[in-house]
Tab-separated table of C-alpha atoms and ligand atoms in Angstrom:
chain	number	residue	atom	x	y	z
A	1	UNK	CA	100.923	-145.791	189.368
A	2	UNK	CA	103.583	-147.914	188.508
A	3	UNK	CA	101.363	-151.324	188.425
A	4	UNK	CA	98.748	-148.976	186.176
A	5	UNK	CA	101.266	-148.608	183.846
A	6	UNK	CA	102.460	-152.384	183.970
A	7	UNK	CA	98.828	-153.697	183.296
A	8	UNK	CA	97.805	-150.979	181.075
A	9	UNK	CA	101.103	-152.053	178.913
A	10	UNK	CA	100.493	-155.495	179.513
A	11	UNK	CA	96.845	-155.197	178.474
A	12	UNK	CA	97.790	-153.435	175.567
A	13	UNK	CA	100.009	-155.907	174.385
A	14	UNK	CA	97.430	-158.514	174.589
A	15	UNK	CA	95.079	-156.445	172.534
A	16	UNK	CA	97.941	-155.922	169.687
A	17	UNK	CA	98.346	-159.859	170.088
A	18	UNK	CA	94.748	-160.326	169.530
A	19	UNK	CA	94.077	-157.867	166.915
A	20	UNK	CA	96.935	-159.229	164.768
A	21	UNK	CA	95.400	-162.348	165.185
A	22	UNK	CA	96.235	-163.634	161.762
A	23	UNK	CA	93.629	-165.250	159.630
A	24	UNK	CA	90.738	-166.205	162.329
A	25	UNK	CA	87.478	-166.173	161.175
A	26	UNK	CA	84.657	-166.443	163.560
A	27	UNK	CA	81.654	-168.006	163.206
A	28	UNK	CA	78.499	-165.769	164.348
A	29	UNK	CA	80.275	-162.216	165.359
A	30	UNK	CA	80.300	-159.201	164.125
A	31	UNK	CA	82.979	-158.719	161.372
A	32	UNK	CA	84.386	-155.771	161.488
A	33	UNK	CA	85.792	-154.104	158.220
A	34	UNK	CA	88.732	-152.288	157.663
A	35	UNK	CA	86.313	-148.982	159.165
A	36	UNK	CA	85.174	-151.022	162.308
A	37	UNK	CA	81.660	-151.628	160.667
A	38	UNK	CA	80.318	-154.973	160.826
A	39	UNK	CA	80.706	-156.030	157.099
A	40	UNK	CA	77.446	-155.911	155.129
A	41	UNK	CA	77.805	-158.336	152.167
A	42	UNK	CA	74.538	-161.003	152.873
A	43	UNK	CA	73.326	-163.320	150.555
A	44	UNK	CA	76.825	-163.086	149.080
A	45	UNK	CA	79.371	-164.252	146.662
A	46	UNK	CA	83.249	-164.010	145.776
A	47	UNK	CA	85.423	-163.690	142.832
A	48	UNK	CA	88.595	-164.199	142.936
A	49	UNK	CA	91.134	-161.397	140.742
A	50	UNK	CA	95.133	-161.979	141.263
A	51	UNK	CA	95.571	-163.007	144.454
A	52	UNK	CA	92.556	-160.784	145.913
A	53	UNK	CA	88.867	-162.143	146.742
A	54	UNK	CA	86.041	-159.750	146.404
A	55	UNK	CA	83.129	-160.043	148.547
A	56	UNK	CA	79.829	-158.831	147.388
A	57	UNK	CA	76.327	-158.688	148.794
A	58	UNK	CA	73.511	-157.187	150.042
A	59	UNK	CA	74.154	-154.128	152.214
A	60	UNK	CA	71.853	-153.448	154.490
A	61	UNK	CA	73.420	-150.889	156.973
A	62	UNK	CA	71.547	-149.211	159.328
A	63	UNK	CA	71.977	-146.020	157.591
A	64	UNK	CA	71.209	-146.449	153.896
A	65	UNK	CA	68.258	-145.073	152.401
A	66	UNK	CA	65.467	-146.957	152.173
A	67	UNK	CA	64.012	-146.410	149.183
A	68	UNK	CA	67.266	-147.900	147.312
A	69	UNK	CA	68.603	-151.204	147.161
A	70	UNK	CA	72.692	-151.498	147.759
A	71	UNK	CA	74.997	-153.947	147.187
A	72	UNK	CA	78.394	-153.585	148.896
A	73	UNK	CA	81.651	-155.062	147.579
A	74	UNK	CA	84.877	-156.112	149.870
A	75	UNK	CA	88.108	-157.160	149.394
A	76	UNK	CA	90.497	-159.018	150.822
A	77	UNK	CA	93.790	-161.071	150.352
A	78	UNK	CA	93.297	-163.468	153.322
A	79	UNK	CA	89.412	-163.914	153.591
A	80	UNK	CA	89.583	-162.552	157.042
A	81	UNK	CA	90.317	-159.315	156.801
A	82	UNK	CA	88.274	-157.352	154.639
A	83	UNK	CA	88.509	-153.524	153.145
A	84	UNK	CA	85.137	-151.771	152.234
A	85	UNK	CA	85.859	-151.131	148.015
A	86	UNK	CA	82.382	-148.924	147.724
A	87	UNK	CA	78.660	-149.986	147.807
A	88	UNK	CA	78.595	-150.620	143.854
A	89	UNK	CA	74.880	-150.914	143.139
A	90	UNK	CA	73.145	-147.907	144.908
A	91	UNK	CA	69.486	-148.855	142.840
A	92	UNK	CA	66.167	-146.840	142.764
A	93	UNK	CA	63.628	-149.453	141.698
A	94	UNK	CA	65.021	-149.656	138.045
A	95	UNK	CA	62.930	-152.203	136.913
A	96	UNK	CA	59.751	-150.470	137.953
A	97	UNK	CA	58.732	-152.759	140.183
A	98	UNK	CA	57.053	-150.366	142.876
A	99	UNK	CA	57.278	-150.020	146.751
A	100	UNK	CA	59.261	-152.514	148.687
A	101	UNK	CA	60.988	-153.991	145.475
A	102	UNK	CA	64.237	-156.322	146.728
A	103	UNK	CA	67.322	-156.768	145.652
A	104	UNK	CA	68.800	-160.080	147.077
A	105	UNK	CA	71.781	-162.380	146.770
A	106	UNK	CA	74.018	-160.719	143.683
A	107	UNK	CA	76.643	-162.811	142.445
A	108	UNK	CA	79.324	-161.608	140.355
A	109	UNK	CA	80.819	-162.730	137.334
A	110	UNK	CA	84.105	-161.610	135.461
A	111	UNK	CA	83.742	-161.968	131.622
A	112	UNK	CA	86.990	-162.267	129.712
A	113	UNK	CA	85.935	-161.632	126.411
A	114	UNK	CA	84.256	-158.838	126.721
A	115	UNK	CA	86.020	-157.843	130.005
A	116	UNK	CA	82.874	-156.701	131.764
A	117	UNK	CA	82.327	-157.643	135.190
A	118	UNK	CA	78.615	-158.777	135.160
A	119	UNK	CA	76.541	-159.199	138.816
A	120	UNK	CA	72.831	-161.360	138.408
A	121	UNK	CA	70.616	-160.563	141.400
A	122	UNK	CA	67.068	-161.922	142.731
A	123	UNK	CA	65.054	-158.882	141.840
A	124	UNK	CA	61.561	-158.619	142.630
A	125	UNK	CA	58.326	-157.007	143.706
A	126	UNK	CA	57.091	-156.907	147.311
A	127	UNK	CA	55.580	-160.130	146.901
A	128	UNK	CA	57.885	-162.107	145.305
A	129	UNK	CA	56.027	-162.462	142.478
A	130	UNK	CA	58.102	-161.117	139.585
A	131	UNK	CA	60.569	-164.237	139.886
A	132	UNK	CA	63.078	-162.507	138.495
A	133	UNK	CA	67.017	-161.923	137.456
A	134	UNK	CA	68.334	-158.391	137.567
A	135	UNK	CA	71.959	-157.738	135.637
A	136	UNK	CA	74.297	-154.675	136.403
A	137	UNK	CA	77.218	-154.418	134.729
A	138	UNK	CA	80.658	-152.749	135.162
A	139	UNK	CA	83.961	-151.960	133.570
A	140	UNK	CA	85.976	-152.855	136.809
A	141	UNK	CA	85.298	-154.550	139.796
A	142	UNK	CA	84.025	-152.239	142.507
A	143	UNK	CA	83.195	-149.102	140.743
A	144	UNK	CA	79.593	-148.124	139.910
A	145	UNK	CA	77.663	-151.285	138.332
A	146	UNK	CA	74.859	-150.307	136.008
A	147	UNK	CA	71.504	-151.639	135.333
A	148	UNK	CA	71.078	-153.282	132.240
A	149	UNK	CA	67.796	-155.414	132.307
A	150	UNK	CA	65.657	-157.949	134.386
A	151	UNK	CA	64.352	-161.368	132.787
A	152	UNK	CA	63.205	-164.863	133.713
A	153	UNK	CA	65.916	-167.317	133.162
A	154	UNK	CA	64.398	-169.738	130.332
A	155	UNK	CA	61.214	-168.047	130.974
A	156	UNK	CA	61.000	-169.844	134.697
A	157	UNK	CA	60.814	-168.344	137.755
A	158	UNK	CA	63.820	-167.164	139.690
A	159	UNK	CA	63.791	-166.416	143.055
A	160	UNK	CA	67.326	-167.428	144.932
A	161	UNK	CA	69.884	-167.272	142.927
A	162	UNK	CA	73.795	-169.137	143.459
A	163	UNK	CA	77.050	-168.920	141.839
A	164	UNK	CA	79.392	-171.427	140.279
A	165	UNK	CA	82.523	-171.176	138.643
A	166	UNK	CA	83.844	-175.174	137.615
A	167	UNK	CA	87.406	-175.059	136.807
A	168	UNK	CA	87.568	-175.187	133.412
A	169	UNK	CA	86.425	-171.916	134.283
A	170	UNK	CA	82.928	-172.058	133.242
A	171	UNK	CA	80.187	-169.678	134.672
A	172	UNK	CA	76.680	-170.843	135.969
A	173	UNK	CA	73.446	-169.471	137.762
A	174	UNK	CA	71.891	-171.858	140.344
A	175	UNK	CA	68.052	-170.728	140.539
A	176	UNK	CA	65.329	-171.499	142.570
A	177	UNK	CA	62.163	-171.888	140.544
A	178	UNK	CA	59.335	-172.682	142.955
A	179	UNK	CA	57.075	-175.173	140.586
A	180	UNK	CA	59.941	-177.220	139.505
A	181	UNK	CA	62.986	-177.460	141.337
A	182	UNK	CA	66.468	-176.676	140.923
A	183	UNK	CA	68.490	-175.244	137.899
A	184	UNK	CA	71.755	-174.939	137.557
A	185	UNK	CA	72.088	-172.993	133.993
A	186	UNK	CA	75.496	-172.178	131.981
A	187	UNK	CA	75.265	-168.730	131.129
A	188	UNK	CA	75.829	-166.990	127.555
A	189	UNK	CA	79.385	-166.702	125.869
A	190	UNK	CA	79.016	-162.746	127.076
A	191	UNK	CA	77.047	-163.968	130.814
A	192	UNK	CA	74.272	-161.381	129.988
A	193	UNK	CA	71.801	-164.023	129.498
A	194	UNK	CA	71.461	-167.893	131.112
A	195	UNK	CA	71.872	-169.874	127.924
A	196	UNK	CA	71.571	-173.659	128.726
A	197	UNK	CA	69.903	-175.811	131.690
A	198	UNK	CA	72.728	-178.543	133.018
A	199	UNK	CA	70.448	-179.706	135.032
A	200	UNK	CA	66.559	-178.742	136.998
A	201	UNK	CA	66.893	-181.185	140.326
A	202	UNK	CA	63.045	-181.656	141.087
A	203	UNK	CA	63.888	-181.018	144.925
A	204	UNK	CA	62.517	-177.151	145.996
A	205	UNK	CA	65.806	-175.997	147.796
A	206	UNK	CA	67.062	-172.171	147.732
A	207	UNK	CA	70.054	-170.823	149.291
A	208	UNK	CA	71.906	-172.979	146.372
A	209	UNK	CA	75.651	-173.310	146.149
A	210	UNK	CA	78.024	-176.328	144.391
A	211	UNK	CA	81.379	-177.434	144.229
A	212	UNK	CA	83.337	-179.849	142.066
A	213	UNK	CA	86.042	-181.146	143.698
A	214	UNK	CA	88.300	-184.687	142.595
A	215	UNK	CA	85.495	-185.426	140.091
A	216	UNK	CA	82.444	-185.228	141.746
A	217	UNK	CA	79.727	-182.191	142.234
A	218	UNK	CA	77.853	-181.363	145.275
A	219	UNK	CA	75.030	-179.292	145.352
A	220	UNK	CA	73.878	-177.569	148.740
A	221	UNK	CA	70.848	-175.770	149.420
A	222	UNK	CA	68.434	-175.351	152.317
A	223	UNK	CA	64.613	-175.749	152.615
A	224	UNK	CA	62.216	-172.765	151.461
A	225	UNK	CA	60.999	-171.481	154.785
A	226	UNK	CA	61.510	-167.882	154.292
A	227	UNK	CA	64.175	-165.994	156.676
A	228	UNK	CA	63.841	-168.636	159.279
A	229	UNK	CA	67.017	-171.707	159.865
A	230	UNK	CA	65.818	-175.236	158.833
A	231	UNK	CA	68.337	-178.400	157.817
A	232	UNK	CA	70.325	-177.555	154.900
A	233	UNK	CA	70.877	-180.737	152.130
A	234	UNK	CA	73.348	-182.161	149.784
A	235	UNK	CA	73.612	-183.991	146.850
A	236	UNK	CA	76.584	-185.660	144.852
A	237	UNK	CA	76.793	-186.283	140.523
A	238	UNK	CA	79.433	-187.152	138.613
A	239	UNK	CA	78.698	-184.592	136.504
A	240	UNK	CA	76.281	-181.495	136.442
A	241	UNK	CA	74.118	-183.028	134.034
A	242	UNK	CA	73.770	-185.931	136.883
A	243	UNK	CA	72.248	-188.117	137.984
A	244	UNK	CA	72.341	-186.597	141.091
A	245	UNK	CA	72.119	-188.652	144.589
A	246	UNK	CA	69.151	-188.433	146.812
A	247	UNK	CA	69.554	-185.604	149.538
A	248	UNK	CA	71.199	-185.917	152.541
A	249	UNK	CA	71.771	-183.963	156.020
A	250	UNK	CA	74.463	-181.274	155.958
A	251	UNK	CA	74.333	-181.123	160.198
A	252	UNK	CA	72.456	-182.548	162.458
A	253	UNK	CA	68.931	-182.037	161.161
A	254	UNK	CA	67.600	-180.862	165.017
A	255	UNK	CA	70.521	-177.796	164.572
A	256	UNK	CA	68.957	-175.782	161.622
A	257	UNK	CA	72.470	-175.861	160.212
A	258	UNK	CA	73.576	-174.210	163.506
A	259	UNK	CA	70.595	-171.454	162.541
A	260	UNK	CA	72.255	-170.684	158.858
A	261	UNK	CA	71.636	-170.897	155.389
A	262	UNK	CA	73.929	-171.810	152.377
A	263	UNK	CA	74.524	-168.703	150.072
A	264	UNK	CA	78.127	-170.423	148.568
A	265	UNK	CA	80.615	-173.084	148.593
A	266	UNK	CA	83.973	-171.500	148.457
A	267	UNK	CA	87.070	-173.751	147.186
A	268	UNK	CA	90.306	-172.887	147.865
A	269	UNK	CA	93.201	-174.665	146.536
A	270	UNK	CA	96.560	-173.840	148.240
A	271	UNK	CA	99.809	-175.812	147.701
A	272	UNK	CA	99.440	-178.147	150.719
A	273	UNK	CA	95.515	-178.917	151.045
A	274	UNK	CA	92.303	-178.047	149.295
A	275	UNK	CA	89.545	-176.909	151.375
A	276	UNK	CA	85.726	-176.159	150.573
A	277	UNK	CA	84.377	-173.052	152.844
A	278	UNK	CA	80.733	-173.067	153.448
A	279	UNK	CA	79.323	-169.677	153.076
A	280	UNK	CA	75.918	-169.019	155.249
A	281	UNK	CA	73.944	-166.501	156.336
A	282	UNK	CA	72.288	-166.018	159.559
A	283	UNK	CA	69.550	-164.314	159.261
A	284	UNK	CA	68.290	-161.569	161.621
A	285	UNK	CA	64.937	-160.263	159.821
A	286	UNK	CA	64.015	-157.540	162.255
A	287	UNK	CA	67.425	-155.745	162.182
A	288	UNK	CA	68.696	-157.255	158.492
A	289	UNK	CA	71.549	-154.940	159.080
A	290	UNK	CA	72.687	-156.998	162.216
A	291	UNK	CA	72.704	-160.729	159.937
A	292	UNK	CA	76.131	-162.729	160.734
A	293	UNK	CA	78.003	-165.236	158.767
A	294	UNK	CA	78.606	-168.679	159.363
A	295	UNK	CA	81.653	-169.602	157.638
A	296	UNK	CA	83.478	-172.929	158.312
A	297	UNK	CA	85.361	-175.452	156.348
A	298	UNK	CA	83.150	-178.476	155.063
A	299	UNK	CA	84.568	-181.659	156.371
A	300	UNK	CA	84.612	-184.174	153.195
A	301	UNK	CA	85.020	-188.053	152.896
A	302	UNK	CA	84.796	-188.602	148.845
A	303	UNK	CA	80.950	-188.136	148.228
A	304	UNK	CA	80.009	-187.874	151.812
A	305	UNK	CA	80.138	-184.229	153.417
A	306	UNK	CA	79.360	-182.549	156.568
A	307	UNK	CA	79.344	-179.060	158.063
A	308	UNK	CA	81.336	-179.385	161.688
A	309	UNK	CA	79.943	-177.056	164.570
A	310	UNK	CA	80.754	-173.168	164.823
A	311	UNK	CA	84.198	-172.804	166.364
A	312	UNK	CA	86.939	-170.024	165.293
A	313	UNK	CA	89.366	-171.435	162.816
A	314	UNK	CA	91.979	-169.881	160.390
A	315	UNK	CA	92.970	-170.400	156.834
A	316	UNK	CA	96.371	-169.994	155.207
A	317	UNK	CA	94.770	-169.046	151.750
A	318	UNK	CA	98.108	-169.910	149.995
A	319	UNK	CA	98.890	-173.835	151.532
A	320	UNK	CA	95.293	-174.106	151.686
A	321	UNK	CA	95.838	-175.419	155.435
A	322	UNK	CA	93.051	-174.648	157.936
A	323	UNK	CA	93.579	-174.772	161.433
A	324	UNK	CA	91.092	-174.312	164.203
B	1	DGJ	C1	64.823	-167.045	151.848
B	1	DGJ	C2	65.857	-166.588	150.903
B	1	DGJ	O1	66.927	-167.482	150.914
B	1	DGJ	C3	66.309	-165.193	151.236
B	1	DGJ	O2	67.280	-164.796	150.308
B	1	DGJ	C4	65.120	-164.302	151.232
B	1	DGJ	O3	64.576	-164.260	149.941
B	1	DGJ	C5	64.084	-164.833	152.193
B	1	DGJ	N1	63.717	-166.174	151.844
B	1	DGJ	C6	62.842	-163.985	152.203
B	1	DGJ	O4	61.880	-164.537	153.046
């Protein structure tokens, strides 16, 4: 009885050890929210308010109603740990667009002037043919986001859409338009419309994200070969506009980007060390609800950057020191 007790104490203890593990984040498992559910935020992006990041993306638990299209928004102070807010886009087909419409990859935006948050998405038809953003807006973060229209970003087609904030705090859309290229578009004074094209890279990439970091922009995005893994690319400018570098391996082209795809590049500047996260899904298209993350910090040499194998690692988010 007495050793029952001693392991069952002991065991416990490891477990508390473990679970307060502080700020690991592990490549390929289920992440648990603050309910125990494995979070549900694919195709995603973050904002950053105060000293909180909000996670949103598609949800596509087990349980939700088919018919709809949800996005689900998280929060968290340390990136690790995240607390299920509410599922802030609970849509039935508002832009018409019949049976098996999608929803995919929203991305939200914080406008200061007119103090709206405002979330693009890829919406479409069945068949992918519509091409087209959505935009919901909101009075505050993770209440109930409403629809306000769907369009063609400067009348191309849109399918995958990415984020970027630069840090003069300027908001663009990264789109995927299948007979050109590339965009990466500054969006109107208010972000309810994409205003001006920066740049349309003539490579066809989706899954796009950027970062600008000591003066130089990289662009990441991944080949278009539907929900399956394939070698995800970069490319370096001095400036949005370009000219942009030819592409080059992320990984080690045979890994499929260790069987993800880019959705964001995530900076974080802390007071010791600046580190770029690279956001990816992996996809599980039979059981979407079951897709993982592949998180991990980008290893960067000036222009030249690579995404090191899946291992565990932590983050301080405020010395922006990353340990694995
Ligand atoms: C690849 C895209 O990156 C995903 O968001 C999704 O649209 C799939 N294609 C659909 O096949």
């Amino acid at each position: 009885m007495i050793k029952l007790i001693l392991a069952t104490t002991l065991l416990a203890g490891w477990c508390a050890v473990a679970a307060a593990d502080p700020q690991t984040i592990v490549p390929g498992a289920i992440w648990p929210d603050d309910r125990g559910q494995h979070v549900q935020a694919h195709g995603g992006g973050i904002i950053k308010r105060g000293d909180t990041y909000y996670w949103f993306g598609e949800d596509r638990g087990q349980t939700n109603d088919w018919h709809l299209r949800y996005v689900a928004c998280y929060a968290s102070q340390d990136l690790a740990h995240w607390t299920f807010r509410h599922q802030v886009v609970q849509a039935r087909d508002p832009a018409k667009l019949g049976r098996g419409w999608i929803l995919e990859r929203p991305k939200v935006y914080y406008n200061v002037p007119t103090k709206k948050y405002v979330m693009y998405a890829h919406i479409d038809d069945r068949r992918y043919k519509v091409a087209s953003v959505a935009i919901f807006t909101c009075d505050t973060i993770d209440g109930d986001y409403h629809y306000l229209k769907y369009f063609q970003p400067l009348g191309q087609q849109s399918r995958d859409i990415g984020q970027f904030l630069d840090d003069d705090g300027t908001a663009y859309l990264i789109f995927e338009d299948r007979p050109n290229g590339f965009h990466i578009a500054r969006l109107s004074a208010d972000y309810l419309d994409v205003e001006k094209d920066m740049c349309l890279i003539p490579q066809h990439m989706e899954g796009g994200a950027v970062f600008h970091l000591h003066g130089c922009y990289y662009v990441i995005g991944s080949h278009l070969t539907g929900w399956d893994p394939n070698p995800n690319l970069y490319a370096t400018a001095p400036a949005l506009t370009g000219p942009w570098s030819e592409f080059r391996d992320l990984a080690p082209p045979e890994l499929n980007t260790y069987g993800s795809q880019s959705t964001l590049a995530l900076k974080i500047e802390g007071t010791q060390a600046t580190n770029v996260i690279f956001m990816g899904d992996i996809w599980k298209p039979d059981t979407q609800w079951d897709s993982r993350y592949l998180w991990m910090p980008l290893h960067i040499d000036g222009p030249t950057i690579s995404l090191p194998p899946p291992a565990k690692w932590t983050l301080d988010v405020k010395t922006g020191v990353v340990s694995e």
